[in-house]
PDB file of C-alpha atoms and ligand atoms in Angstrom:
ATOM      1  CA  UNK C 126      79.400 130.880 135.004  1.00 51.00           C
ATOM      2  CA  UNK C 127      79.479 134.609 134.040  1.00 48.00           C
ATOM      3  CA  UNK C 128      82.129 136.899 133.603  1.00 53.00           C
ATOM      4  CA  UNK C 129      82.459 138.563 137.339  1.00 54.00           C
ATOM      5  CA  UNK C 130      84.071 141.955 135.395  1.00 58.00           C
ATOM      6  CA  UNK C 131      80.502 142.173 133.478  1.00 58.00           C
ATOM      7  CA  UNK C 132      78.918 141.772 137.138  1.00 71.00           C
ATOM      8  CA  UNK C 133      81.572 143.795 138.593  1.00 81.00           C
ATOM      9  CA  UNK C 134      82.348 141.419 141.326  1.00 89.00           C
ATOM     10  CA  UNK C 135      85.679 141.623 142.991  1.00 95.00           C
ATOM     11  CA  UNK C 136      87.851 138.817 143.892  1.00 97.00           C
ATOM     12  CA  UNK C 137      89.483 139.067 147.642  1.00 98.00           C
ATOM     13  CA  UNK C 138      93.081 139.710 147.312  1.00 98.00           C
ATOM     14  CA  UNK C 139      95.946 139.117 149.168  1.00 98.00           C
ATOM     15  CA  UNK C 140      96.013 142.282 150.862  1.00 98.00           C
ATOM     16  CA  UNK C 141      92.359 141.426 151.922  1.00 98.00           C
ATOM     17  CA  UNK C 142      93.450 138.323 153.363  1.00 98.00           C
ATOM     18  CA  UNK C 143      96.455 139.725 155.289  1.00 98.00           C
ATOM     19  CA  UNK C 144      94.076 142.209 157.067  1.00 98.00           C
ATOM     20  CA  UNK C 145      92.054 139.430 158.298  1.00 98.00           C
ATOM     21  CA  UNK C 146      94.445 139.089 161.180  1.00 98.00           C
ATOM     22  CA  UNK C 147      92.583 138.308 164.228  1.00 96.00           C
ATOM     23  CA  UNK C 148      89.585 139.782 162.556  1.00 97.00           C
ATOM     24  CA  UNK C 149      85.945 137.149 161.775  1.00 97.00           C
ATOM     25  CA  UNK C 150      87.921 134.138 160.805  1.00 98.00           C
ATOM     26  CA  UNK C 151      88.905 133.109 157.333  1.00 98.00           C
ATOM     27  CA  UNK C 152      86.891 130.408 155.530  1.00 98.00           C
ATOM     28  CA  UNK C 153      88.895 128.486 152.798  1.00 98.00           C
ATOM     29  CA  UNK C 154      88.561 124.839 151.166  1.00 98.00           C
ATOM     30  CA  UNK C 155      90.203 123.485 148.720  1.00 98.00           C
ATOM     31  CA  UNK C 156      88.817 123.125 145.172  1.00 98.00           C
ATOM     32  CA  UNK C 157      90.009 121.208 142.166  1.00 98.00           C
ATOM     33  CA  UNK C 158      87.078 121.658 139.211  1.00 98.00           C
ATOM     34  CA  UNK C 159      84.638 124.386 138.020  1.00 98.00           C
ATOM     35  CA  UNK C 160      81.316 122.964 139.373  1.00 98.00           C
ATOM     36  CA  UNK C 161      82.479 122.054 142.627  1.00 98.00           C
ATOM     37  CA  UNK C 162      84.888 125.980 142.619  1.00 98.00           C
ATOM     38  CA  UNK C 163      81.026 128.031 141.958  1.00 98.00           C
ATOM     39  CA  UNK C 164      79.715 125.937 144.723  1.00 98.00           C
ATOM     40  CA  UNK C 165      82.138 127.052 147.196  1.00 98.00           C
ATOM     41  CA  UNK C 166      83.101 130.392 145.811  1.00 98.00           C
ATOM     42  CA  UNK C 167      79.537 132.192 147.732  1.00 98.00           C
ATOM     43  CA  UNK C 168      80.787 130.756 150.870  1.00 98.00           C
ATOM     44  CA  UNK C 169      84.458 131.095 150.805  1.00 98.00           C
ATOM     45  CA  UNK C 170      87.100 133.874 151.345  1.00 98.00           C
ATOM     46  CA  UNK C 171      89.854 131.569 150.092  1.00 98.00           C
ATOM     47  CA  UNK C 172      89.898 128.346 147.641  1.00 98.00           C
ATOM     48  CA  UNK C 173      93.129 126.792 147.572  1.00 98.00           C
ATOM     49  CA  UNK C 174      94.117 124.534 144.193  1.00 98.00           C
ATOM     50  CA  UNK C 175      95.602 122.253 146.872  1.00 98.00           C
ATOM     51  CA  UNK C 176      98.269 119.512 145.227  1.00 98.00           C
ATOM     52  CA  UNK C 177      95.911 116.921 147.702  1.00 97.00           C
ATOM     53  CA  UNK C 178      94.248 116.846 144.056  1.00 98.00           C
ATOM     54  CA  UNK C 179      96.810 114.148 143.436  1.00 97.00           C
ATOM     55  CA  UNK C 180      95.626 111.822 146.402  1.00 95.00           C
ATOM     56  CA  UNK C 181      91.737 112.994 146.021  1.00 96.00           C
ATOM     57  CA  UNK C 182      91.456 113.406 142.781  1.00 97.00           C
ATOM     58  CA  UNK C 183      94.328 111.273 140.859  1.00 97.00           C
ATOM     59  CA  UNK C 184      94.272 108.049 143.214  1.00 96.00           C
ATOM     60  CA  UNK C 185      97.809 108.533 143.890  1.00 96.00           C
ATOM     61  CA  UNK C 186      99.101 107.375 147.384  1.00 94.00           C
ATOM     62  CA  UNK C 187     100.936 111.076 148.206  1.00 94.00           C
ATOM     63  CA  UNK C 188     101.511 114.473 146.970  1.00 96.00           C
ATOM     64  CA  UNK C 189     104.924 113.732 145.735  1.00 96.00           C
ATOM     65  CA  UNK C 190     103.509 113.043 142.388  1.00 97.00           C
ATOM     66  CA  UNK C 191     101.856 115.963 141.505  1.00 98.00           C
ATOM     67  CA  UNK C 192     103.020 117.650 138.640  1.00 98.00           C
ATOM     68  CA  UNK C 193     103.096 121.336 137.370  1.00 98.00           C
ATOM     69  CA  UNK C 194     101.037 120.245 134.455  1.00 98.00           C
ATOM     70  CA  UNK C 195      98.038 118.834 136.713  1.00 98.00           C
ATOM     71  CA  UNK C 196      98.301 122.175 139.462  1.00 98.00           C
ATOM     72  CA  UNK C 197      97.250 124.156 135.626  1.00 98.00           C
ATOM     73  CA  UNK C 198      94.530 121.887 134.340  1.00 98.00           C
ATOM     74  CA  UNK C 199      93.173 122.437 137.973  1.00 98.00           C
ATOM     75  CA  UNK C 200      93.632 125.778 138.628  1.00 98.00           C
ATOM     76  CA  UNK C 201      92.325 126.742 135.078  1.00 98.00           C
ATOM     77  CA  UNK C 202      89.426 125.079 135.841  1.00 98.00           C
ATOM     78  CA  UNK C 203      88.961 126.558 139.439  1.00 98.00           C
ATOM     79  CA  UNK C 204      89.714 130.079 137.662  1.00 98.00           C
ATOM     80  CA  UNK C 205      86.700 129.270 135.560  1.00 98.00           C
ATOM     81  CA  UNK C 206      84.278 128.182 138.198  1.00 98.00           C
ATOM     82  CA  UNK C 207      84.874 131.191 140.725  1.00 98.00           C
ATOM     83  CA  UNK C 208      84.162 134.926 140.480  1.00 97.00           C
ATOM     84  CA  UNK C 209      84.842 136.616 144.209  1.00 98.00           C
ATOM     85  CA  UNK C 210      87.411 134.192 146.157  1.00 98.00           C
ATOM     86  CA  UNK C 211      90.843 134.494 146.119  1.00 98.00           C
ATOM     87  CA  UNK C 212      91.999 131.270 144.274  1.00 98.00           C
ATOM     88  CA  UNK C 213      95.895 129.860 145.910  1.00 98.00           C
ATOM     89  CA  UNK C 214      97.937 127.455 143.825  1.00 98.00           C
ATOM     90  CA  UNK C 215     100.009 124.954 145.373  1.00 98.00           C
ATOM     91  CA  UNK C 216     103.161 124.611 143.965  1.00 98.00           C
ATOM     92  CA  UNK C 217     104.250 120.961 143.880  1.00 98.00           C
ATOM     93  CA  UNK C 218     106.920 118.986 144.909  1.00 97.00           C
ATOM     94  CA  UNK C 219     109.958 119.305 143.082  1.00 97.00           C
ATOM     95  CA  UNK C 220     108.526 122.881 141.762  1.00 98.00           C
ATOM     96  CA  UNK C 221     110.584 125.462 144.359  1.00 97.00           C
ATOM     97  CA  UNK C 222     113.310 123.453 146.319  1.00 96.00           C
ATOM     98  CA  UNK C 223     115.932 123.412 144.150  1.00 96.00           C
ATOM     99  CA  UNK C 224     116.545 127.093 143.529  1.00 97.00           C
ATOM    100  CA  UNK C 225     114.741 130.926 143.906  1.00 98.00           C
ATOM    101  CA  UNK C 226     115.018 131.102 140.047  1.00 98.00           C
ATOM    102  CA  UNK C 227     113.331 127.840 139.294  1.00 98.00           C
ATOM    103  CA  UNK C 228     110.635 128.819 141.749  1.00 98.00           C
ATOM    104  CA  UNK C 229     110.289 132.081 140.385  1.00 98.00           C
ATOM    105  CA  UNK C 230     109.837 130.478 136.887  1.00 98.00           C
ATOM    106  CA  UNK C 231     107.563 127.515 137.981  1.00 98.00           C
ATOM    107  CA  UNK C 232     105.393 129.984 139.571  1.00 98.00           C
ATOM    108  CA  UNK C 233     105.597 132.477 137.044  1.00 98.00           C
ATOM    109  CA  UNK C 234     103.965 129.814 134.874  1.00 98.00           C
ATOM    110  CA  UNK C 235     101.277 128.737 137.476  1.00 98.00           C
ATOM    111  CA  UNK C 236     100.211 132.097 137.954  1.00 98.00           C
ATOM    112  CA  UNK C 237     100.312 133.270 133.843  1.00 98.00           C
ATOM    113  CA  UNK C 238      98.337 129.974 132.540  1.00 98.00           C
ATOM    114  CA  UNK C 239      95.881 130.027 135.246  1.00 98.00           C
ATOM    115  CA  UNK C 240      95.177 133.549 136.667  1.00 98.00           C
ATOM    116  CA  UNK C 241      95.658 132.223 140.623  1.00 98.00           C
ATOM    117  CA  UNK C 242      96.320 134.921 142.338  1.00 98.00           C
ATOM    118  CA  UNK C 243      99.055 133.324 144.919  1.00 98.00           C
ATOM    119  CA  UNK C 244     101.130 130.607 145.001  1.00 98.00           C
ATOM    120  CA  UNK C 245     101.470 128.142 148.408  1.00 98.00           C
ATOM    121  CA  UNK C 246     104.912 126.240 149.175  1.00 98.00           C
ATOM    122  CA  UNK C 247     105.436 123.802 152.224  1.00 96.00           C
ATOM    123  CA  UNK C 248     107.731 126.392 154.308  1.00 87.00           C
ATOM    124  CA  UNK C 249     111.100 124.824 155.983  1.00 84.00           C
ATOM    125  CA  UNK C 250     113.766 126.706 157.042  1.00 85.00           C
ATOM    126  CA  UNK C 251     115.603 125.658 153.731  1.00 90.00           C
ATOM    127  CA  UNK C 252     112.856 127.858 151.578  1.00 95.00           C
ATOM    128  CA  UNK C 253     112.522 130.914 153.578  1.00 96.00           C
ATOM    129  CA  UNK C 254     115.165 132.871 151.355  1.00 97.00           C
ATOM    130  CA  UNK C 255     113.150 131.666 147.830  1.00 98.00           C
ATOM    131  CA  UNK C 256     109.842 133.078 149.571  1.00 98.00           C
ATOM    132  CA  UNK C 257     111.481 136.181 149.701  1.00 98.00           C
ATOM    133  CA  UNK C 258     112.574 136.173 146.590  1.00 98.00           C
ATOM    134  CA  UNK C 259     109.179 135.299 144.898  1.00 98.00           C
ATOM    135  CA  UNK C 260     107.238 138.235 146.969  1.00 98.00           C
ATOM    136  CA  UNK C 261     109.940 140.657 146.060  1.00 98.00           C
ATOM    137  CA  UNK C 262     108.914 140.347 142.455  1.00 98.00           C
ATOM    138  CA  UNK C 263     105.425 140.241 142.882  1.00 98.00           C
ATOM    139  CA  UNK C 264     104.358 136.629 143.399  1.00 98.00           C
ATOM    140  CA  UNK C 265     101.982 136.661 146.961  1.00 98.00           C
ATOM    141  CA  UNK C 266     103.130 133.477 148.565  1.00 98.00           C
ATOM    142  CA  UNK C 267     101.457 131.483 151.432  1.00 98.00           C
ATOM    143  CA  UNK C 268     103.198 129.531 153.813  1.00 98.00           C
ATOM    144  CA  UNK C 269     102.526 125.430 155.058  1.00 98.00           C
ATOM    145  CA  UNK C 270     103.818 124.809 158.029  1.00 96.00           C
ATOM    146  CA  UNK C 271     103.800 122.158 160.334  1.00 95.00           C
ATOM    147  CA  UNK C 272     102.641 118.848 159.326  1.00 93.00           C
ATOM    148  CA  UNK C 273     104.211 119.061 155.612  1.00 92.00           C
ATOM    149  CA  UNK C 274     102.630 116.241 153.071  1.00 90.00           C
ATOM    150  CA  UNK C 275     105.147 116.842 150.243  1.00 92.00           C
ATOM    151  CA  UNK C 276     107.461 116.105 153.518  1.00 89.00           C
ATOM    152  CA  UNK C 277     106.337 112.270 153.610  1.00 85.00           C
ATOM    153  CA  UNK C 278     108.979 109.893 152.521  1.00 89.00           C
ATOM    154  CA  UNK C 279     110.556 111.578 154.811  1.00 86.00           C
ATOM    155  CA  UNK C 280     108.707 111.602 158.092  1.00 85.00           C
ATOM    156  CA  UNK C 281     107.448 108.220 157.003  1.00 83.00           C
ATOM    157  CA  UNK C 282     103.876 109.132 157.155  1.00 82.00           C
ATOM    158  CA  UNK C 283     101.594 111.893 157.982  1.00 82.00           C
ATOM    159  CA  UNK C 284     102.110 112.314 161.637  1.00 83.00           C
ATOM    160  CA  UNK C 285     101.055 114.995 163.711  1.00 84.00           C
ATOM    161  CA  UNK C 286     104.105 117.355 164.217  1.00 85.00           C
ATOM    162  CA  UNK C 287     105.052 119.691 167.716  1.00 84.00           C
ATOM    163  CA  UNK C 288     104.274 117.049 170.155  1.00 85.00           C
ATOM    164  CA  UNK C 289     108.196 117.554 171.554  1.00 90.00           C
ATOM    165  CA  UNK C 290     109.825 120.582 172.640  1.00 93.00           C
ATOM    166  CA  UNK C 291     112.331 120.599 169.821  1.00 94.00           C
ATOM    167  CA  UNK C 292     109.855 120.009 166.914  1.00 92.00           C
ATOM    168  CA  UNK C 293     107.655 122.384 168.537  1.00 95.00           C
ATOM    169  CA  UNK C 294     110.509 124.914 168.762  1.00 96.00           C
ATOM    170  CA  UNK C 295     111.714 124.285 165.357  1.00 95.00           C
ATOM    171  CA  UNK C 296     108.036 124.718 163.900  1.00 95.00           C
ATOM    172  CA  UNK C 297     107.453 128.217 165.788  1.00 97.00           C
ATOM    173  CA  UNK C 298     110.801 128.803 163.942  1.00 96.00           C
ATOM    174  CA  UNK C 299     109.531 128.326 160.420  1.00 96.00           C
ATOM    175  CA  UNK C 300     106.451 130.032 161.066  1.00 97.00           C
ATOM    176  CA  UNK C 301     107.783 133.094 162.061  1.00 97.00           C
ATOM    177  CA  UNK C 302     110.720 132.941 159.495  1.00 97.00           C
ATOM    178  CA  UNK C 303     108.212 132.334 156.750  1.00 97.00           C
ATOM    179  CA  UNK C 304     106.191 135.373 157.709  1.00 97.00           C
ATOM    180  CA  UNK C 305     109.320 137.528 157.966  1.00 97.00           C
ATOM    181  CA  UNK C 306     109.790 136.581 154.744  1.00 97.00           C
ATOM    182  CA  UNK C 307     106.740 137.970 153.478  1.00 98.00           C
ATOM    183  CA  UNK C 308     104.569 135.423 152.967  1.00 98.00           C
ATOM    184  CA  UNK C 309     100.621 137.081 153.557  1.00 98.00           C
ATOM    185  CA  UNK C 310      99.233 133.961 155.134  1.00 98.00           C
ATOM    186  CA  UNK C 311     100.690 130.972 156.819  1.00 98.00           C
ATOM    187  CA  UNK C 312      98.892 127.544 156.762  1.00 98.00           C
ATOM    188  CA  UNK C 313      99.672 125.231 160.453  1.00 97.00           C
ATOM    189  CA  UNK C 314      98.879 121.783 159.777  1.00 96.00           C
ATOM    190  CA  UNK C 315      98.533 118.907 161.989  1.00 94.00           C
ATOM    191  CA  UNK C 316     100.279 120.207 165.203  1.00 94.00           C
ATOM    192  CA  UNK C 317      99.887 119.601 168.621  1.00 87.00           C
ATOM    193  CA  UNK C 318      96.981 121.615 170.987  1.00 82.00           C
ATOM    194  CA  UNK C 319      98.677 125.296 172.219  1.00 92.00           C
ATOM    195  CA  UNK C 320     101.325 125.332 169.296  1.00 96.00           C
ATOM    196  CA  UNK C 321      98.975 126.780 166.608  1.00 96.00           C
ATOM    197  CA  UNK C 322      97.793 129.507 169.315  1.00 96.00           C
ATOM    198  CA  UNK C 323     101.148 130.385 170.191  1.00 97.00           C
ATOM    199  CA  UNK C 324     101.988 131.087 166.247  1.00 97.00           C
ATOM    200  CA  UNK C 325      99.090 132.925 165.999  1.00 97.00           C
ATOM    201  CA  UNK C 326     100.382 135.187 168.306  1.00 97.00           C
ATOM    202  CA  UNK C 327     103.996 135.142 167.208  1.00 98.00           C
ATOM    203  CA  UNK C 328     103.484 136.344 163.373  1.00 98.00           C
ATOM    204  CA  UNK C 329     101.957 139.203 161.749  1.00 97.00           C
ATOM    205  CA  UNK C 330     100.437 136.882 158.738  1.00 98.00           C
ATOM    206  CA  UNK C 331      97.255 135.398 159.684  1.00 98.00           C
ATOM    207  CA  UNK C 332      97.320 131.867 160.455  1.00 98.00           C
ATOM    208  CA  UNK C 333      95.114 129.072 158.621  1.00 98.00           C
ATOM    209  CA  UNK C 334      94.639 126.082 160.620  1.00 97.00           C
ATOM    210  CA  UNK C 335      93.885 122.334 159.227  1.00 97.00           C
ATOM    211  CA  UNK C 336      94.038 120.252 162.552  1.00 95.00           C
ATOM    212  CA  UNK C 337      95.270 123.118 164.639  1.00 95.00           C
ATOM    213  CA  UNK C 338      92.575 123.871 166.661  1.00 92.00           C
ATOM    214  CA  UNK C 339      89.764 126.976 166.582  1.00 95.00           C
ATOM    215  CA  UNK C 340      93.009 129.439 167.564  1.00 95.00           C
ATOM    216  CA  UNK C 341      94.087 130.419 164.240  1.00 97.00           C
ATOM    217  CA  UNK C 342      93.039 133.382 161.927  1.00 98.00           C
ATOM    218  CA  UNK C 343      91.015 130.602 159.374  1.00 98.00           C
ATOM    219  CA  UNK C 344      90.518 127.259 159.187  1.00 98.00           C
ATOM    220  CA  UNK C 345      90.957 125.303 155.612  1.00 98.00           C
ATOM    221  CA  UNK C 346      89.986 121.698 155.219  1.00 98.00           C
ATOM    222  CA  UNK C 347      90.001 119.953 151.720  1.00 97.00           C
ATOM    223  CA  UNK C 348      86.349 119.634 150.931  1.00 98.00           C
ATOM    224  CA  UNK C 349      85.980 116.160 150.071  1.00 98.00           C
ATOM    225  CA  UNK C 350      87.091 114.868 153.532  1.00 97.00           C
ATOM    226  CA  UNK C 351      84.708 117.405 154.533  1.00 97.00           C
ATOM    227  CA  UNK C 352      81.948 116.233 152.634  1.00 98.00           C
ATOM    228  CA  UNK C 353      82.181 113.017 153.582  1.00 97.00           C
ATOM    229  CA  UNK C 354      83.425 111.284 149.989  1.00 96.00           C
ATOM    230  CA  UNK C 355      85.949 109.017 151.621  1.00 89.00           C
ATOM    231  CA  UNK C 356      85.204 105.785 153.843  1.00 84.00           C
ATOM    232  CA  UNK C 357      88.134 107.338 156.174  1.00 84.00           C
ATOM    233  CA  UNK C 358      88.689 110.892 157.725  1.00 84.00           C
ATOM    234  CA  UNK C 359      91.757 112.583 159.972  1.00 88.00           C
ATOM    235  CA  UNK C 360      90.216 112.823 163.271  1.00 90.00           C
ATOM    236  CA  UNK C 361      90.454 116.468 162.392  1.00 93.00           C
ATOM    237  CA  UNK C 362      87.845 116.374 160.041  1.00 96.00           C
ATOM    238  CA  UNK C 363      84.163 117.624 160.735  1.00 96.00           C
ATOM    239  CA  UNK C 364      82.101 115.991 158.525  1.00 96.00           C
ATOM    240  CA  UNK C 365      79.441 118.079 157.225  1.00 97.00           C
ATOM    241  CA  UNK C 366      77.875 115.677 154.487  1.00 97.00           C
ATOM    242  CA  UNK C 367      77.502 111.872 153.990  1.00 97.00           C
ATOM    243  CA  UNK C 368      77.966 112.731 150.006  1.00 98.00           C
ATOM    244  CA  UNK C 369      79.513 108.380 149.388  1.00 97.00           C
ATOM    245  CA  UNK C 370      76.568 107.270 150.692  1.00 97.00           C
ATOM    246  CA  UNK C 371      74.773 109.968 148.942  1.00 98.00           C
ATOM    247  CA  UNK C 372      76.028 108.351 145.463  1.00 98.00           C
ATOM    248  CA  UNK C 373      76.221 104.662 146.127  1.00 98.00           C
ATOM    249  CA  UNK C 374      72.691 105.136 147.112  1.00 98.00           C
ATOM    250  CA  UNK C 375      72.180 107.128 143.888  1.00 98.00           C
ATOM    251  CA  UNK C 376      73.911 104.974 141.705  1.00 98.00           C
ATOM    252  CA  UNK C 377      72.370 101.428 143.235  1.00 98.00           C
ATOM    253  CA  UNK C 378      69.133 102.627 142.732  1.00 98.00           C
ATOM    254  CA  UNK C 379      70.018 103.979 138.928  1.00 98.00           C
ATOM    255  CA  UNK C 380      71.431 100.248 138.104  1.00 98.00           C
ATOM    256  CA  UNK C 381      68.077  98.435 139.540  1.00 98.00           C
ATOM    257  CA  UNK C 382      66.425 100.767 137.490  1.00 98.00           C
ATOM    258  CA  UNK C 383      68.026  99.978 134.446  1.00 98.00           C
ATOM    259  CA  UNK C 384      68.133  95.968 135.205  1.00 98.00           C
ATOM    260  CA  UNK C 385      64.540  96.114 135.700  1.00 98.00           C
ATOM    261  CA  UNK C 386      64.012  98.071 132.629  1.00 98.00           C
ATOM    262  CA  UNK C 387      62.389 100.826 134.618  1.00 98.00           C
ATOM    263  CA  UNK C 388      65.118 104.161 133.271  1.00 98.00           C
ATOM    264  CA  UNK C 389      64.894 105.565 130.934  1.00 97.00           C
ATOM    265  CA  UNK C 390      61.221 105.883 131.205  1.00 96.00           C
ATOM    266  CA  UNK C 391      58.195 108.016 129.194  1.00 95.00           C
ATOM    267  CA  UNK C 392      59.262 110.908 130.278  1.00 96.00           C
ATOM    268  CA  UNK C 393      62.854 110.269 129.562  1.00 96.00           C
ATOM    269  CA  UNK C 394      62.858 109.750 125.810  1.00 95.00           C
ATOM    270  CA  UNK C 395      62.096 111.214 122.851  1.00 95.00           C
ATOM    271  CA  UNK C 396      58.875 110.796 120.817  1.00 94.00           C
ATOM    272  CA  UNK C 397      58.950 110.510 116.283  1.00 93.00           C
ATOM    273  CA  UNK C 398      57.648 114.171 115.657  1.00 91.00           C
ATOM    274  CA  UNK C 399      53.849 114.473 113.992  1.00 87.00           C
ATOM    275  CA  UNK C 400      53.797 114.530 110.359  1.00 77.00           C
TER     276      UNK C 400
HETATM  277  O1  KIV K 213      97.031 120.308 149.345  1.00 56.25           O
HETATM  278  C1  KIV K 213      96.190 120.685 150.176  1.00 56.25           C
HETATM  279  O2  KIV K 213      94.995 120.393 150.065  1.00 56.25           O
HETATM  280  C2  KIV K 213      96.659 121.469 151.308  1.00 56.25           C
HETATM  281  C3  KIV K 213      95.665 121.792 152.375  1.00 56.25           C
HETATM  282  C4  KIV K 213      95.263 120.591 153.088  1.00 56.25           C
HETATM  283  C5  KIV K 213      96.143 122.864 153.285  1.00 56.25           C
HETATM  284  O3  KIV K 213      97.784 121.830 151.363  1.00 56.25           O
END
């Protein structure tokens, strides 16, 4: 990992991302360490420190968990792995709702100890005000909308949102609000075919879809579903690799290997130097 000012590389910025608007469509994933953030980072116009780390990374059962102090340790280490794409921090629950001051400070801090470049906050009606708050002293924010995790004791569960004409109303709603605010990217998650199009059209922000269908601006999906490292994926998951069975396979055949006393073998150990 080299310095990318010694190479002069140039990380994408949210200004860069804005002007993607119905442009080639956004690529982003989410990343959570340094070797797997310079694996993406060629590829990717966006990696976002998603708080998913919690469930993917941390074993815990939702988002709600996820504390400022892991969303640092994370995004310091994405910071360290990537040189050209924009990195996003999400900021977790309990971060921004209770107040445009305490979001300012909380992401303030995310920003200062990790050198993300944007914050991300799950957009209801009830944050549009701190959004505009944060933006108007220089913190780019990106919008979640739709199917909100940090929303799920809550809904109950992570259900696909818009399927009614309310809900669907009420999510067109937040999008736009959360653009007017001046958020310079809005992520649509888990909503109903037609809804994600019909943002897309509404706002000026480009829209980044995670089960929202090929009408939005970008698509993000959080690389591990992706890459096939959980027995279970959303049925809006492609997966591209079969990276569990990858490593079981791996790791069975590195534990018959010891058992039989076949690892470490000659060319796996040292040798008494000649005297
Ligand atoms: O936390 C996350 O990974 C996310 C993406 C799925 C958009 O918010």
């Amino acid at each position: 990992m080299s310095s990318y000012r010694e190479e002069g590389v140039r990380r994408v910025t949210a200004p860069d991302i804005a002007a993607r608007k119905g442009q080639t469509p956004i690529v982003c994933l989410t990343a959570y360490t340094a070797p797997m953030a310079e694996l993406l980072d060629p590829h990717c116009d966006l990696l976002l420190v998603g708080d998913s780390v919690g469930m993917v990374v941390h074993g815990l059962p939702n988002t709600v968990g996820v504390t400022l102090e892991m969303m640092i340790l994370h995004g310091q280490a994405v910071m360290r792995g990537s040189r050209r794409a924009m990195v996003v921090i999400d900021m977790p629950f309990g971060s921004y709702e209770g107040s445009a001051e305490v979001a300012y400070a909380n992401a303030a801090r995310l920003m200062k100890e990790t050198g993300a470049q944007a914050v991300k906050v799950e957009a209801g009606a009830t944050i549009v005000d701190t959004i505009g708050y944060l933006v108007k002293r220089g913190i780019p924010v990106m919008g979640h909308v739709g199917l909100r995790p940090q929303a799920v004791l809550v809904d109950g569960g992570f259900k696909a949102k818009g399927r009614g004409a309310d809900e669907r109303a009420r999510i067109l709603q937040d999008a736009k609000a959360t653009a007017d605010a001046g958020a310079f990217a809005v992520v649509v998650e888990g909503v109903a075919e037609g809804l994600a199009r019909e943002i897309t059209q509404a706002i000026e922000a480009p829209t980044i879809g995670i089960g929202a269908s090929a009408g939005c601006d970008g698509q993000i999906l959080v690389t591990d579903d992706m890459l096939g490292l959980f027995d279970w994926t959303p049925k809006f998951v492609r997966r591209y690799a079969d990276l569990r069975g990858e490593i079981s396979r791996a790791v069975g055949g590195y534990a018959e290997d010891v058992r039989q006393r076949r690892f470490p073998g000659p060319a796996e150990i040292y040798f008494a130097k000649a005297v």
